[in-house]
XYZ file of C-alpha atoms in Angstrom:
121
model
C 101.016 50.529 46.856
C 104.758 49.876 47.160
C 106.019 46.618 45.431
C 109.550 44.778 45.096
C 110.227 42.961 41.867
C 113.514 40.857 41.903
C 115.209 39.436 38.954
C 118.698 38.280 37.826
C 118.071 34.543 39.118
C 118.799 31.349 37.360
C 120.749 28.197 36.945
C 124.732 28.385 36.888
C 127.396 26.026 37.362
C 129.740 26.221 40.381
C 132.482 29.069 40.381
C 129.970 31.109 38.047
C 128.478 34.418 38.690
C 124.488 35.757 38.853
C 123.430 39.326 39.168
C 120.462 39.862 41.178
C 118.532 42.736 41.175
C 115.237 44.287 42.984
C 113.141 47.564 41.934
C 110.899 49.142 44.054
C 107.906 51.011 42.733
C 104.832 52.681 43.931
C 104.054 56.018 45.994
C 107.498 56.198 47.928
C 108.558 58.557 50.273
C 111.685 57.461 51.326
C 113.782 54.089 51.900
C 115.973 53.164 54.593
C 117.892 49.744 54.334
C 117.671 47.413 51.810
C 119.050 43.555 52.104
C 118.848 40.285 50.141
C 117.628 37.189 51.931
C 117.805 33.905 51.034
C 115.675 30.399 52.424
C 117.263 26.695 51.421
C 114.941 24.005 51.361
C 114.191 22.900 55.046
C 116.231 25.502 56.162
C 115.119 29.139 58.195
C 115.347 32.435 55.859
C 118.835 33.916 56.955
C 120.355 37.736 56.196
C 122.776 37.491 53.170
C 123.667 41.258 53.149
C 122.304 44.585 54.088
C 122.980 47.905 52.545
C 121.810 51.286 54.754
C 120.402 54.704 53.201
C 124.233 56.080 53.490
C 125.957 52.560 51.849
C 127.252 51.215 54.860
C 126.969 47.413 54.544
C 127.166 43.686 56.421
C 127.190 40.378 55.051
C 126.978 36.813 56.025
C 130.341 35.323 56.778
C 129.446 32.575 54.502
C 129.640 35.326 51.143
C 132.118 37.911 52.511
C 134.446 38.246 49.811
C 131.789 36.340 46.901
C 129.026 38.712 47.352
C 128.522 42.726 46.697
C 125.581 44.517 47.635
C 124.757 47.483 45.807
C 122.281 50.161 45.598
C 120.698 53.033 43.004
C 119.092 55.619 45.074
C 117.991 57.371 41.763
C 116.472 54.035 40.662
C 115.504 52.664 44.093
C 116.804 49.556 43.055
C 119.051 47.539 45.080
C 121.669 44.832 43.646
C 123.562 41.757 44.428
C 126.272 40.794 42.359
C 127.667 37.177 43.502
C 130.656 34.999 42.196
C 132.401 32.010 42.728
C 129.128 30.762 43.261
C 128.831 27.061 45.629
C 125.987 24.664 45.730
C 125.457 25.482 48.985
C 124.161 29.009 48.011
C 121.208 27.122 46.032
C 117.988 29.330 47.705
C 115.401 31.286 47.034
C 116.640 35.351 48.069
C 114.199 37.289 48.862
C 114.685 41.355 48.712
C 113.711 43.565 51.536
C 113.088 47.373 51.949
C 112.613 49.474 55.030
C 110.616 51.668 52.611
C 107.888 55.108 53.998
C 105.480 54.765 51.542
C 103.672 57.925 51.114
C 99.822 56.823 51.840
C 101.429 55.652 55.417
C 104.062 58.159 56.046
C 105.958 56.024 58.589
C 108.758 53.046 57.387
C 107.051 49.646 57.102
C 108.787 45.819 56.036
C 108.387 45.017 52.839
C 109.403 41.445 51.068
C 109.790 40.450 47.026
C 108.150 37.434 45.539
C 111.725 35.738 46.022
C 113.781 34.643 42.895
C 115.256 31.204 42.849
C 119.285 30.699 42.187
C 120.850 27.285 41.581
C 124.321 26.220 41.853
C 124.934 22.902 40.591
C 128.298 21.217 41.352
């Protein structure tokens, strides 16, 4: 069973920094993208940034230049380092895996629990 833990969320004051992190585990066979998520209160879950299998990556306008996405293949973990952190990226990100998990052999979707990051002003 394939399972993405994140971590690296908390509380930090505007202009700070958080490093988020997500580790995949289980019978894997091979992953394909990875991206961070995040959903604001009231508001629809929206891409942050994606990373593919050969580190080519995209990100939201709204963290271009705040935000690096970052991946261990070794570890099949996948990172997000963000700074000069605003109120207005208080969310809950979610990780997400194009992942082939052995017992299914083709790539499936799968989601983290979510960890929550606050920015207070």
């Amino acid at each position: 069973q394939v399972q993405l833990v994140e971590s690296g969320g908390g509380l930090v004051q505007a202009g700070g920094s958080l490093r988020l992190s997500c580790e995949t585990s289980g019978s894997i066979l091979s992953i394909n993208t990875m991206a961070w998520y995040r959903q604001a209160p009231g508001k629809q879950r929206e891409l942050v940034a994606h990373i593919t299998g050969g580190g080519n990556t995209n990100y939201a306008e709204s963290v271009k230049g705040r935000f690096t996405i970052s991946r261990d293949n070794a570890k099949n973990t996948v990172y997000l380092q963000m700074s000069s952190l605003k109120p207005e990226d208080t969310a809950v990100y979610y990780c997400n895996a194009q992942i082939a998990a052995r017992s299914l052999g083709i790539f499936g979707d799968y989601w983290g629990q979510g960890t929550q990051v606050t920015v207070s002003s």
